[in-house]
């Protein structure tokens, strides 16, 4: 994390999230990073605040301004506050730590980040366990290592359809919360830059409560792009695998891993894939 924060290769705002259950040390980790000597030397300005009860752009902006300039006026006009903040941060490297954030509103976050530009790094600690709504508006997003779907959040899978620039490693977690229609609309076969693709169901599911046919239909519609290099399927509860697994069109697939998939009756036919080395 320290190296990511100190790097100077971002044209815009860089946001790092620390996510976990209560009591796991998220705040402690964020504070250790914030107070690290090398971090102090790497940034012109820093600010840290706890806003779990009220995610209010005015209060957060005022807190940031006062951390930079103790003599800042106690104004309540957000536009004026953001103009002042933008002036203070112009050409500066700035680190902001927002501790214990619960807000999922894309609109609120868009408003808050308006004054920030290149050179700004933001650390967010949160107990949120699924992706926020409005994620589909990040159409230029390239790196998303884990898209987490919480209970009742299956519809958020559809927001993946607009993220056509995703590349590298991509994991889709919490698939027990997704139905076949949500999976179909994700259009994962259009994400041409993804090289390593992981599909993950929950490990806590009891076998007698699983909806095996639903899981089979979901897997069917989560077919990735054909140039995929590595496929991982974890905790899948279906009795059969989709026909796209082992399809000859996956000519670049070199590794296919099935982890803790206890209900399937036969392995997918992958023997004719020309580059497959690991199964």
mmCIF file of N, CA and C in Angstrom, residues 30 40 45 48 54 59 66 82 101-102 105 117 133 144-145 160 163 171 176 193 198 206 210 214 220 227 233 237 251:
data_model
loop_
_atom_site.group_PDB
_atom_site.id
_atom_site.type_symbol
_atom_site.label_atom_id
_atom_site.label_comp_id
_atom_site.label_asym_id
_atom_site.label_seq_id
_atom_site.Cartn_x
_atom_site.Cartn_y
_atom_site.Cartn_z
ATOM 1 N N UNK A 30 -4.925 2.015 8.557
ATOM 2 C CA UNK A 30 -4.993 3.314 7.880
ATOM 3 C C UNK A 30 -4.182 4.370 8.623
ATOM 4 N N UNK A 40 4.728 10.968 4.973
ATOM 5 C CA UNK A 40 4.827 12.395 5.298
ATOM 6 C C UNK A 40 5.722 13.124 4.306
ATOM 7 N N UNK A 45 0.214 17.773 1.554
ATOM 8 C CA UNK A 45 -0.858 17.946 2.539
ATOM 9 C C UNK A 45 -1.484 16.590 2.852
ATOM 10 N N UNK A 48 -7.219 13.495 7.730
ATOM 11 C CA UNK A 48 -7.837 12.254 8.203
ATOM 12 C C UNK A 48 -9.114 12.600 8.951
ATOM 13 N N UNK A 54 -22.401 10.550 9.460
ATOM 14 C CA UNK A 54 -22.985 11.528 8.547
ATOM 15 C C UNK A 54 -22.011 11.828 7.420
ATOM 16 N N UNK A 59 -19.328 19.127 5.574
ATOM 17 C CA UNK A 59 -18.525 18.869 6.775
ATOM 18 C C UNK A 59 -17.174 18.236 6.436
ATOM 19 N N UNK A 66 -9.531 22.705 7.052
ATOM 20 C CA UNK A 66 -8.948 23.087 8.340
ATOM 21 C C UNK A 66 -7.666 22.318 8.631
ATOM 22 N N UNK A 82 -15.327 24.271 -1.903
ATOM 23 C CA UNK A 82 -14.603 23.454 -2.875
ATOM 24 C C UNK A 82 -13.672 24.289 -3.750
ATOM 25 N N UNK A 101 -16.411 4.546 6.494
ATOM 26 C CA UNK A 101 -17.398 5.107 5.576
ATOM 27 C C UNK A 101 -18.448 4.052 5.227
ATOM 28 N N UNK A 102 -19.710 4.459 5.278
ATOM 29 C CA UNK A 102 -20.816 3.554 4.967
ATOM 30 C C UNK A 102 -21.605 3.987 3.730
ATOM 31 N N UNK A 105 -23.622 6.013 -2.098
ATOM 32 C CA UNK A 105 -24.190 6.837 -3.163
ATOM 33 C C UNK A 105 -23.114 7.336 -4.121
ATOM 34 N N UNK A 117 -7.696 16.563 -7.819
ATOM 35 C CA UNK A 117 -7.135 16.312 -9.139
ATOM 36 C C UNK A 117 -5.967 15.368 -9.066
ATOM 37 N N UNK A 133 -24.082 0.932 -5.800
ATOM 38 C CA UNK A 133 -24.818 1.192 -7.033
ATOM 39 C C UNK A 133 -24.196 2.384 -7.745
ATOM 40 N N UNK A 144 -10.224 -3.961 -11.745
ATOM 41 C CA UNK A 144 -11.211 -4.279 -10.714
ATOM 42 C C UNK A 144 -10.976 -5.735 -10.329
ATOM 43 N N UNK A 145 -10.207 -5.948 -9.279
ATOM 44 C CA UNK A 145 -9.766 -7.304 -8.953
ATOM 45 C C UNK A 145 -10.877 -8.181 -8.395
ATOM 46 N N UNK A 160 -22.063 -4.382 -14.662
ATOM 47 C CA UNK A 160 -20.800 -4.743 -15.311
ATOM 48 C C UNK A 160 -20.852 -4.553 -16.823
ATOM 49 N N UNK A 163 -18.757 -1.764 -18.282
ATOM 50 C CA UNK A 163 -17.331 -1.697 -17.942
ATOM 51 C C UNK A 163 -16.518 -2.502 -18.956
ATOM 52 N N UNK A 171 -12.278 -11.108 -10.535
ATOM 53 C CA UNK A 171 -13.010 -12.110 -9.752
ATOM 54 C C UNK A 171 -14.419 -11.610 -9.480
ATOM 55 N N UNK A 176 -23.854 -16.691 -5.256
ATOM 56 C CA UNK A 176 -25.076 -17.279 -4.696
ATOM 57 C C UNK A 176 -26.202 -16.251 -4.620
ATOM 58 N N UNK A 193 -10.375 -7.614 -22.363
ATOM 59 C CA UNK A 193 -9.061 -7.456 -21.752
ATOM 60 C C UNK A 193 -8.809 -8.351 -20.556
ATOM 61 N N UNK A 198 -12.159 -15.433 -12.398
ATOM 62 C CA UNK A 198 -12.558 -16.317 -11.302
ATOM 63 C C UNK A 198 -14.030 -16.104 -10.964
ATOM 64 N N UNK A 206 -24.959 -24.483 2.805
ATOM 65 C CA UNK A 206 -25.237 -25.895 3.061
ATOM 66 C C UNK A 206 -25.729 -26.549 1.774
ATOM 67 N N UNK A 210 -28.902 -25.369 -1.322
ATOM 68 C CA UNK A 210 -28.419 -24.746 -2.549
ATOM 69 C C UNK A 210 -29.437 -24.895 -3.670
ATOM 70 N N UNK A 214 -30.312 -23.131 -10.405
ATOM 71 C CA UNK A 214 -30.067 -21.695 -10.562
ATOM 72 C C UNK A 214 -28.578 -21.453 -10.786
ATOM 73 N N UNK A 220 -23.892 -20.633 -16.858
ATOM 74 C CA UNK A 220 -24.084 -20.638 -18.310
ATOM 75 C C UNK A 220 -23.936 -19.245 -18.901
ATOM 76 N N UNK A 227 -10.357 -15.124 -25.463
ATOM 77 C CA UNK A 227 -8.893 -15.093 -25.364
ATOM 78 C C UNK A 227 -8.408 -15.290 -23.931
ATOM 79 N N UNK A 233 -13.018 -21.622 -11.008
ATOM 80 C CA UNK A 233 -14.396 -21.719 -10.517
ATOM 81 C C UNK A 233 -14.339 -22.299 -9.115
ATOM 82 N N UNK A 237 -22.000 -25.107 -6.903
ATOM 83 C CA UNK A 237 -22.838 -26.170 -6.381
ATOM 84 C C UNK A 237 -23.654 -26.923 -7.405
ATOM 85 N N UNK A 251 -8.842 -20.916 -27.207
ATOM 86 C CA UNK A 251 -7.556 -21.426 -27.680
ATOM 87 C C UNK A 251 -6.378 -20.995 -26.814
#
